[in-house]
mmCIF file of C-alpha atoms in Angstrom:
data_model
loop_
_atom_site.group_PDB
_atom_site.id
_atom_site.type_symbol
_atom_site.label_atom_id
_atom_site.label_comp_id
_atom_site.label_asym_id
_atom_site.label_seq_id
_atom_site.Cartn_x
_atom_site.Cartn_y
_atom_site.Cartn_z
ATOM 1 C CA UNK A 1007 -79.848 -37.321 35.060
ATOM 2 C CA UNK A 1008 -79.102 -36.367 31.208
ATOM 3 C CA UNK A 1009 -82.009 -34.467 31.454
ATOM 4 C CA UNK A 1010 -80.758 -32.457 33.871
ATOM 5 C CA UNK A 1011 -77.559 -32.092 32.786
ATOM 6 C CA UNK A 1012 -78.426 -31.675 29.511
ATOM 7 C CA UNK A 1013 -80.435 -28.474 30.757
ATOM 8 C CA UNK A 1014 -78.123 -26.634 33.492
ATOM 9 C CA UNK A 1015 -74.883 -27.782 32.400
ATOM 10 C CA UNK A 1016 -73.967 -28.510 28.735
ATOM 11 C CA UNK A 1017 -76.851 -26.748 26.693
ATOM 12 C CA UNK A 1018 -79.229 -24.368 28.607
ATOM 13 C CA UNK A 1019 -76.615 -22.026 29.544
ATOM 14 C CA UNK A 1020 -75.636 -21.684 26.297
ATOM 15 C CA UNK A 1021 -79.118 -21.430 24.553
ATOM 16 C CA UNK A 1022 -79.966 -18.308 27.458
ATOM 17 C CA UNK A 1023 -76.908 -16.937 26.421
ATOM 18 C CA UNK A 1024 -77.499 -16.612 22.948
ATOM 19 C CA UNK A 1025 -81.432 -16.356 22.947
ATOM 20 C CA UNK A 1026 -81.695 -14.012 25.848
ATOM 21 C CA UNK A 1027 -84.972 -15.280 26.710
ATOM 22 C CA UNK A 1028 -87.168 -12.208 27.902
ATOM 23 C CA UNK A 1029 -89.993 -14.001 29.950
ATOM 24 C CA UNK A 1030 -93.247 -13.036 31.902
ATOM 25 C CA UNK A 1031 -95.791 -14.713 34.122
ATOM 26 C CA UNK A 1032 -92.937 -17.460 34.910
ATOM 27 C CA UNK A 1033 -94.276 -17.382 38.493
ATOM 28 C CA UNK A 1034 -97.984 -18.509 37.447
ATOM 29 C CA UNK A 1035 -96.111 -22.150 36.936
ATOM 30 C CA UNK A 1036 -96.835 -24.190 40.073
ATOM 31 C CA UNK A 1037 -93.876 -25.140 42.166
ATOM 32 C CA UNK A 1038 -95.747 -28.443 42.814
ATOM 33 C CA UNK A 1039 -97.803 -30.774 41.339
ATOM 34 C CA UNK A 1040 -99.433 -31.753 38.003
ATOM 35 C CA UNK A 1041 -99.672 -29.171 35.833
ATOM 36 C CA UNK A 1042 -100.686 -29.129 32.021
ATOM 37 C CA UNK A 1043 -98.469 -26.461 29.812
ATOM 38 C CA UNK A 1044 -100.594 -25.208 27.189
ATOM 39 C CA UNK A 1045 -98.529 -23.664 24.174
ATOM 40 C CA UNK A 1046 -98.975 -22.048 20.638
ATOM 41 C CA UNK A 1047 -96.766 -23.875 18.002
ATOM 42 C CA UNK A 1048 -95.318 -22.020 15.677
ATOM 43 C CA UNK A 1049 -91.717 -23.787 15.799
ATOM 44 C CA UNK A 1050 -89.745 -26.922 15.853
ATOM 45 C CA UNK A 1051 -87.954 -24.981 18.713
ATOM 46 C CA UNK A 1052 -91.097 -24.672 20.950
ATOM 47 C CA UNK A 1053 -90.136 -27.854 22.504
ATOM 48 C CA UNK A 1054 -86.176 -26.504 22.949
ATOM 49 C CA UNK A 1055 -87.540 -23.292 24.933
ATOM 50 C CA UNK A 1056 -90.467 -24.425 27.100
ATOM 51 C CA UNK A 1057 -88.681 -26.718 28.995
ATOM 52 C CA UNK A 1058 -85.415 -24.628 29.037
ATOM 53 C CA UNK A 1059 -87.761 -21.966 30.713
ATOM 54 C CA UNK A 1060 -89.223 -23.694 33.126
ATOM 55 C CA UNK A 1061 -87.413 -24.931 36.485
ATOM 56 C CA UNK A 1062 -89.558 -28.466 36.695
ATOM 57 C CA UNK A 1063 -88.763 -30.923 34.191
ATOM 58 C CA UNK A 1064 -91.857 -30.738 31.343
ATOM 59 C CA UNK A 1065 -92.599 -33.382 29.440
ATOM 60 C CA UNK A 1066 -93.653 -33.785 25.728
ATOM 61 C CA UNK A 1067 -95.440 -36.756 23.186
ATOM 62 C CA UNK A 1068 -93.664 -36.708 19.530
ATOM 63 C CA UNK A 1069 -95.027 -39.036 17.023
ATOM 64 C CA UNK A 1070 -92.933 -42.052 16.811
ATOM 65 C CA UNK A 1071 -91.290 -41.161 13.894
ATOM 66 C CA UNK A 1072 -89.145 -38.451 15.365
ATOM 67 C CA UNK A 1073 -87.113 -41.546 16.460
ATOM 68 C CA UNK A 1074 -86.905 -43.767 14.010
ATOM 69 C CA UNK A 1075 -85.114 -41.425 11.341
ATOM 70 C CA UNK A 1076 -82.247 -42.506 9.279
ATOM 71 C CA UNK A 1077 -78.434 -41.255 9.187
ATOM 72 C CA UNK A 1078 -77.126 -38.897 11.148
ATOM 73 C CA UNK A 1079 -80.072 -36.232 10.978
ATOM 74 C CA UNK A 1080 -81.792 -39.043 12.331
ATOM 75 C CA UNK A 1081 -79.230 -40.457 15.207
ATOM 76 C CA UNK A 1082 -79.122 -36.405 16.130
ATOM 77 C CA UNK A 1083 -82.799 -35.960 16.181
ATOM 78 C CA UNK A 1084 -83.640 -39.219 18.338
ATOM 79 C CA UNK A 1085 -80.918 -38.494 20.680
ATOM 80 C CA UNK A 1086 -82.522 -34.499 20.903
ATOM 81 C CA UNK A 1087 -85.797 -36.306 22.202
ATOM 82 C CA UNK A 1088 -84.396 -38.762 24.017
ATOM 83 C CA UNK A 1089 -82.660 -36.639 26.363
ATOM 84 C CA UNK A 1090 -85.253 -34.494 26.418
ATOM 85 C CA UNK A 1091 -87.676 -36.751 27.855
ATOM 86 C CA UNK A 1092 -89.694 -36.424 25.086
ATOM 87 C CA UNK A 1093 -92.029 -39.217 24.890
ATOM 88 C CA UNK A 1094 -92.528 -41.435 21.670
ATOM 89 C CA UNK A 1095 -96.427 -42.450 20.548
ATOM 90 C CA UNK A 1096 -97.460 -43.663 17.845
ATOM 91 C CA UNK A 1097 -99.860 -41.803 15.572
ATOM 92 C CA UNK A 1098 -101.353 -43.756 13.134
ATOM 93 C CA UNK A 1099 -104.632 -45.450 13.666
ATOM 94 C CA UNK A 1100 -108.242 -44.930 15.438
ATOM 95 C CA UNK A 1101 -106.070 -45.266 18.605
ATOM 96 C CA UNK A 1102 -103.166 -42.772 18.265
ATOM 97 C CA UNK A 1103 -104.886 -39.849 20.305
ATOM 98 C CA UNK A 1104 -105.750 -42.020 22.823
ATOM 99 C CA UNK A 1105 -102.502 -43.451 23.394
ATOM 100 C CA UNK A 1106 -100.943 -40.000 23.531
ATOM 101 C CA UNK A 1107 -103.777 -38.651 26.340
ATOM 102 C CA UNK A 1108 -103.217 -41.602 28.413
ATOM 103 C CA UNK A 1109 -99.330 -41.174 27.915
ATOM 104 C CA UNK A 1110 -99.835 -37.500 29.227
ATOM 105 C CA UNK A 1111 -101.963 -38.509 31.832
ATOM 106 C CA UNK A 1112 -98.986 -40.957 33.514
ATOM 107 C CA UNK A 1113 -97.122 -37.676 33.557
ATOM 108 C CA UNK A 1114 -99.354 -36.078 35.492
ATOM 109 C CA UNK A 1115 -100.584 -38.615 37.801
ATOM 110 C CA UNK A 1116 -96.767 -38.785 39.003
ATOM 111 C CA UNK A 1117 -97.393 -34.889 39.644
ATOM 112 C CA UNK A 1118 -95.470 -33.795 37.345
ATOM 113 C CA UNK A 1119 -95.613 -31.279 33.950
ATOM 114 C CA UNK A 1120 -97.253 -32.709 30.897
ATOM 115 C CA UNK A 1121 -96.671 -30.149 28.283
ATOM 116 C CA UNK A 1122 -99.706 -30.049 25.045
ATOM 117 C CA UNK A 1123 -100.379 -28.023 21.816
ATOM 118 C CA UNK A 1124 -103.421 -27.991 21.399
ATOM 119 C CA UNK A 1125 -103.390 -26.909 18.088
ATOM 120 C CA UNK A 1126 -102.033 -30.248 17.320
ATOM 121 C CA UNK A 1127 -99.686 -29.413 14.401
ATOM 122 C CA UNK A 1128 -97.733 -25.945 13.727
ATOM 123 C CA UNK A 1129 -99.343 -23.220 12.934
ATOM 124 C CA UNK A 1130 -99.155 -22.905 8.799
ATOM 125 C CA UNK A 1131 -98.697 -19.031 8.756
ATOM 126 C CA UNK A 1132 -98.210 -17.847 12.405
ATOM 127 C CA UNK A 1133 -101.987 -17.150 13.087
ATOM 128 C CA UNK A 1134 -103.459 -19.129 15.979
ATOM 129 C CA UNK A 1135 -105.502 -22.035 15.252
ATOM 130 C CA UNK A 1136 -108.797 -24.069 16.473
ATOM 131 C CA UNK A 1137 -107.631 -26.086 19.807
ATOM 132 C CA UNK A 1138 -108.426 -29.958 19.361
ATOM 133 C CA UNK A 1139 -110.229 -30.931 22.837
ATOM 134 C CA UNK A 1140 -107.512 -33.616 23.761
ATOM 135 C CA UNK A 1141 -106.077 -30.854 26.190
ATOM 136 C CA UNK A 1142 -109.414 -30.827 27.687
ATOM 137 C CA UNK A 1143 -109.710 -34.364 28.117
ATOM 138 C CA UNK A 1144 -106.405 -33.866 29.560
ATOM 139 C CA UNK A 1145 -107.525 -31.437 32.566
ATOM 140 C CA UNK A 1146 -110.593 -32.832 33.214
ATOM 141 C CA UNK A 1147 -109.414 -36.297 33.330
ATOM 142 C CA UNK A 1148 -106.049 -35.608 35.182
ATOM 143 C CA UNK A 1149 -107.940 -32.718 37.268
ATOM 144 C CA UNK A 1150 -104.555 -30.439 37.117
ATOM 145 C CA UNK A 1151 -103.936 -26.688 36.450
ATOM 146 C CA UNK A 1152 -104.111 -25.604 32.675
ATOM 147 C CA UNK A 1153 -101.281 -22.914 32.174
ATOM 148 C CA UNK A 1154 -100.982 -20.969 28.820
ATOM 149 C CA UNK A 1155 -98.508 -20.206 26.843
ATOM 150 C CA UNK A 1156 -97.515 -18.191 24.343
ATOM 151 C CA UNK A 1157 -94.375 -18.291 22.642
ATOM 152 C CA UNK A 1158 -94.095 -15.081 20.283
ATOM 153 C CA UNK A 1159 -91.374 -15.084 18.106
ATOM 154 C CA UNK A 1160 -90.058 -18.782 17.894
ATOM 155 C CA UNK A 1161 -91.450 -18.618 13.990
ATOM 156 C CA UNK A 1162 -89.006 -15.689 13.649
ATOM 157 C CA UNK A 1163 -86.256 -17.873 15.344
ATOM 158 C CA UNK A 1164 -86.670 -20.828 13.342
ATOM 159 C CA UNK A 1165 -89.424 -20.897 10.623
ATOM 160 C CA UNK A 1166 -90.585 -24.280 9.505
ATOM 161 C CA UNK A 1167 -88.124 -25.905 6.988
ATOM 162 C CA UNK A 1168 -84.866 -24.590 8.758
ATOM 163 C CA UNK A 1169 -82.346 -26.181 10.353
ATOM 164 C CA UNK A 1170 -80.046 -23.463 11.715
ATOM 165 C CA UNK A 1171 -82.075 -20.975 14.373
ATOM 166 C CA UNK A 1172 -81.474 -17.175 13.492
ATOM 167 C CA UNK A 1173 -80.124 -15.957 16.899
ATOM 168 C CA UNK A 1174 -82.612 -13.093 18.423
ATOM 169 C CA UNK A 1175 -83.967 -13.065 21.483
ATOM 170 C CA UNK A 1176 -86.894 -15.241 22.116
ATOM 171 C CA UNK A 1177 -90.713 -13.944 23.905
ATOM 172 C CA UNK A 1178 -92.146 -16.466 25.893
ATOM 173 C CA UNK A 1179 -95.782 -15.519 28.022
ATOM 174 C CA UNK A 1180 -97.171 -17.998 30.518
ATOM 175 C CA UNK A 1181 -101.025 -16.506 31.880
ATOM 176 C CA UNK A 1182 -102.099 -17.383 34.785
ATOM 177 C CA UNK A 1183 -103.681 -20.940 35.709
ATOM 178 C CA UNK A 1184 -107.301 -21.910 34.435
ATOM 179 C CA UNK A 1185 -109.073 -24.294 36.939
ATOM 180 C CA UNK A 1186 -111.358 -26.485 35.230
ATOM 181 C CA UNK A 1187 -112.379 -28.821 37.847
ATOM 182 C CA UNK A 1188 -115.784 -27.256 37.839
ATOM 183 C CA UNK A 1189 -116.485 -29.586 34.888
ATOM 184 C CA UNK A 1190 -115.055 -32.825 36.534
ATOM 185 C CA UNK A 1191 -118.512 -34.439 36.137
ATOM 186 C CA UNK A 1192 -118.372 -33.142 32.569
ATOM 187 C CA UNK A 1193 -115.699 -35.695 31.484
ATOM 188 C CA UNK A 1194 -116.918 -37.042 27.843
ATOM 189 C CA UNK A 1195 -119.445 -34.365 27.537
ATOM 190 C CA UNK A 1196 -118.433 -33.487 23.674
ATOM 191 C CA UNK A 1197 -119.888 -29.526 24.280
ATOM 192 C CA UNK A 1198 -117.894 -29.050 27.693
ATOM 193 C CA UNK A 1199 -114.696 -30.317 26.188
ATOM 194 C CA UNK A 1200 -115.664 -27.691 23.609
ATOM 195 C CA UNK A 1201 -116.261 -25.079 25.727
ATOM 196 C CA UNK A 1202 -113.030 -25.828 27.962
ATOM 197 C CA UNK A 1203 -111.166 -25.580 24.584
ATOM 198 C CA UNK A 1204 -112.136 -22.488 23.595
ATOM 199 C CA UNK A 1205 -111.585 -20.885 26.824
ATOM 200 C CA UNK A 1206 -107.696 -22.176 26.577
ATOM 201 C CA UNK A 1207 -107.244 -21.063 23.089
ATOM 202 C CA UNK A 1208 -109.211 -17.586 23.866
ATOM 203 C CA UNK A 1209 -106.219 -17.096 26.975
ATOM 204 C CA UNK A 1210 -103.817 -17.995 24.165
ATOM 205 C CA UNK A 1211 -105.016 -15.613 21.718
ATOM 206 C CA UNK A 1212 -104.936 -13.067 24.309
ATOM 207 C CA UNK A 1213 -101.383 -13.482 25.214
ATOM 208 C CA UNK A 1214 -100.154 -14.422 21.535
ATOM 209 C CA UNK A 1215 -102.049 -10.940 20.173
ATOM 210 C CA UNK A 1216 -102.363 -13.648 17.225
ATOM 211 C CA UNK A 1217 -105.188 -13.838 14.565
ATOM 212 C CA UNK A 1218 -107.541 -16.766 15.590
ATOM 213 C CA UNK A 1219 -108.921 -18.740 12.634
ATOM 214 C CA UNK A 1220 -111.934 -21.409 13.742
ATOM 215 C CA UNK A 1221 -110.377 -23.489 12.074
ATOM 216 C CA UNK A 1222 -107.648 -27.009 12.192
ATOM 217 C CA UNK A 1223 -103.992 -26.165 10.683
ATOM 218 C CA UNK A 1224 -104.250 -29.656 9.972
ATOM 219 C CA UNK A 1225 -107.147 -29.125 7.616
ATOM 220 C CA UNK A 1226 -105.780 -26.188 6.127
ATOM 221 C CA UNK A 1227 -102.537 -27.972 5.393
ATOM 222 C CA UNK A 1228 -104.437 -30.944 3.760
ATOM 223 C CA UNK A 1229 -106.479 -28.237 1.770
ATOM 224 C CA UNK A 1230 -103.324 -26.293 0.761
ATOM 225 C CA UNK A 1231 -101.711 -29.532 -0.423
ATOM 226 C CA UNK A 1232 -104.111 -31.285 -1.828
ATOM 227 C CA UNK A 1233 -104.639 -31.746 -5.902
ATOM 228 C CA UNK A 1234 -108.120 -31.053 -7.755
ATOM 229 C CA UNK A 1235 -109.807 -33.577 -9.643
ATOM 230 C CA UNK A 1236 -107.585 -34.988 -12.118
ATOM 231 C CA UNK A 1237 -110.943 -34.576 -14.710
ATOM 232 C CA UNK A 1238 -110.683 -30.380 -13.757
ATOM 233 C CA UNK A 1239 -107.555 -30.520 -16.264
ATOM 234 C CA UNK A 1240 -105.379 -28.217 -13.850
ATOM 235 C CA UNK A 1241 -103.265 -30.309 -11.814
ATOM 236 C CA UNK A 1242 -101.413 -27.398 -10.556
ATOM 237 C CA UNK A 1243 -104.321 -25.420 -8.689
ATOM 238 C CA UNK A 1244 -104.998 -26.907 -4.887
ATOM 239 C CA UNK A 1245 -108.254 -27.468 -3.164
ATOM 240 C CA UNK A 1246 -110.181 -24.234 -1.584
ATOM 241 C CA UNK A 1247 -108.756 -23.203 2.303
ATOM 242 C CA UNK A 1248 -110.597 -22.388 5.190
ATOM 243 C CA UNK A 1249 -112.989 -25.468 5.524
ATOM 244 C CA UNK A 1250 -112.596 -27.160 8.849
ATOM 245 C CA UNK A 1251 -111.916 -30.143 9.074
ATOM 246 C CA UNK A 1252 -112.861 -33.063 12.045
ATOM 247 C CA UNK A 1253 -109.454 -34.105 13.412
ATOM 248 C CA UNK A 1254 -108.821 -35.664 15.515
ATOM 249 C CA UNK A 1255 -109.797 -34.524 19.427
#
C-alpha cells in the first residue's frame, strides 16, 4: 500500500512535475504478466524513474548494504528502498548472484516486473558496458518478455557522487519486447547465455546511441582504482584500463 501511495500520491506527482519525464515505447510494457525490465545504469536515480514510469509495480535487488547504513543518510536511504519494494540480497560470497537470480525469479513467477541492469554496476563514464548473462539466466529460466531500456540523461540529472538531482527533464526509451524462449532448452548453455546477452545489450546500445565498450565497468573500476606494485616506486599511477575482467554472470 506504501508503495502505491508512495508513487501516485505523495512523491510521483511531484517528481513528473519537476522532471517532466518525456517517454517513448511506454506501450511495449506488457499490461500482464512477468516481464523482465532491462535498463542502462548510469544513475543512482535509475531506480527513482523506472518504476515512477511504469504503471505496474517493478521490482529491484540492492545489495544488502543499502539497508544497513548508519545515521540519518542511512534511516533515509533504507526507508527509500523499503518503500520502494526494493529487495535486499546479499552480495558477498560464491553465492551472491545466485541469490539475487532466484530473488528475481520469485518476482516473476508471481507475474509480475522484475527489473535488471545488466551491466551490473553504473556505468563509470556514461558509455554502455558488457551485459553480465544473469539477465539471461533470468529470461530463460523465468521464460518472460525481456524489455529494454534506456534511460538517457539520468547521468546529467544526478551524476555519481551527488546527492541533490539537477532538475531537467529526464529521457527514458523502452524498445520493444525480445522473446527468448527459442533458447528454453538452452538454459546453462554458457555460449547461448552469451549470445542472449549481447542481443539485449545490442537493443540497448541502439536506443541509448551510447558507445559500447566489450568490456565489465566493474573491471574497469577495479583497474582505475587499483595501485601498481609497491616495488614500481610510483604509488600514485593506477593499473592499465580496458582489460576485461570475469565477473560475475
Amino acid at each position: 500500500m506504501f508503495y502505491w501511495l508512495l508513487k501516485y500520491v505523495v512523491l510521483g506527482p511531484v517528481l513528473k512535475c519537476l522532471f517532466r519525464p518525456d517517454v517513448k515505447g511506454l506501450g511495449h510494457v506488457p499490461p500482464s504478466g512477468p516481464v523482465i525490465l532491462a535498463c542502462n545504469h548510469l544513475s543512482f536515480s535509475d531506480s527513482i524513474f523506472t518504476p515512477l514510469l511504469v504503471k505496474r509495480r517493478v521490482t529491484f535487488v540492492a545489495k544488502a548494504e543499502y539497508f544497513t547504513g548508519k545515521g540519518i543518510k542511512g534511516w533515509l536511504m533504507r526507508q527509500f528502498f523499503v518503500s520502494t519494494g526494493t529487495i535486499p540480497v546479499d552480495r558477498s560470497g560464491g553465492k551472491a548472484a545466485r541469490a539475487a537470480l532466484d530473488t528475481q525469479l520469485r518476482v516473476l513467477r508471481s507475474g509480475n516486473i522484475a527489473g535488471i541492469y545488466p551491466e551490473g554496476t553504473r556505468s563509470p563514464d556514461g558509455r554502455l558496458y558488457r551485459g553480465k548473462t544473469g539477465v539471461a539466466r533470468l529470461a530463460l529460466e523465468s521464460g518472460a518478455p525481456v524489455v529494454p531500456v534506456a534511460l538517457l540523461n539520468t547521468d546529467e540529472i544526478q551524476p555519481t557522487g551527488k546527492l541533490v538531482p539537477k532538475i531537467k527533464r529526464v529521457k527514458v526509451r523502452f524498445g520493444e519486447p525480445l522473446d527468448f524462449s527459442r533458447y528454453a532448452s538452452s538454459l546453462g548453455d554458457r555460449f547461448v547465455e552469451r549470445a542472449v546477452t549481447d542481443e539485449i545489450m545490442y537493443e540497448l546500445m541502439t536506443l541509448t546511441g551510447r558507445e559500447y565498450v566489450d568490456v565489465y565497468a566493474a573491471s574497469l573500476k577495479t583497474a582505475i582504482v587499483a595501485p601498481t606494485n609497491p616495488r614500481d616506486g610510483d604509488q600514485s599511477r593506477t593499473a592499465p584500463v580496458g582489460v576485461e575482467g570475469a565477473g560475475k554472470g
